[in-house]
């Protein structure tokens, strides 16, 4: 499993993202996992988001969080 830092430019500023690519290089599925709102304590490294990402990547999915 490989994790790559990504930056997505937008009109209100950049978005930080992490792309998790499973061990097999050609995943057949992909998912976008979003964290809770930052004003309410949500972060990219939220425990639930992390575990969902790890589970999907373990099933061979590419995941952008």
XYZ file of C-alpha atoms in Angstrom:
65
model
C 0.000 0.000 0.000
C 1.352 3.421 -0.970
C 0.145 6.825 0.306
C 0.771 9.946 -1.793
C 0.174 13.534 -0.653
C -1.903 15.555 -3.127
C -2.912 19.221 -3.412
C -6.037 20.242 -5.311
C -6.220 23.963 -6.216
C -9.590 25.648 -5.770
C -11.156 29.111 -5.810
C -11.080 29.394 -1.997
C -7.573 27.930 -1.637
C -5.905 24.557 -1.892
C -7.351 21.289 -0.643
C -5.025 18.804 1.005
C -5.629 15.144 0.146
C -4.011 11.752 0.570
C -4.233 9.155 -2.186
C -3.891 5.566 -1.001
C -3.018 3.100 -3.742
C -3.247 -0.623 -2.941
C -0.394 -3.056 -3.555
C -1.875 -4.133 -6.888
C -1.248 -1.275 -9.291
C -4.504 -1.403 -11.297
C -7.365 -1.154 -8.794
C -10.790 -1.875 -10.248
C -12.590 0.466 -7.832
C -12.021 3.844 -6.215
C -13.560 5.761 -3.319
C -13.521 9.305 -1.950
C -13.680 9.375 1.862
C -14.412 12.771 3.434
C -13.733 13.823 7.003
C -16.116 15.735 9.295
C -16.205 19.543 9.042
C -13.030 21.173 10.436
C -15.025 23.655 12.535
C -16.372 20.678 14.476
C -12.995 18.991 14.993
C -12.764 17.037 11.731
C -9.335 16.436 10.203
C -7.826 14.452 7.377
C -6.438 12.059 9.984
C -9.786 11.347 11.691
C -9.790 7.845 13.230
C -12.911 6.676 11.354
C -11.678 8.074 8.019
C -8.291 6.406 8.533
C -9.791 2.977 9.278
C -12.288 3.153 6.380
C -9.423 4.071 4.047
C -7.263 1.221 5.331
C -10.112 -1.303 4.982
C -10.957 -0.260 1.402
C -7.294 -0.252 0.376
C -6.978 -3.727 1.882
C -9.778 -4.835 -0.451
C -7.843 -3.459 -3.437
C -9.554 -0.069 -3.802
C -7.796 3.219 -4.539
C -8.911 5.778 -1.929
C -8.714 9.568 -1.917
C -9.278 11.136 1.501
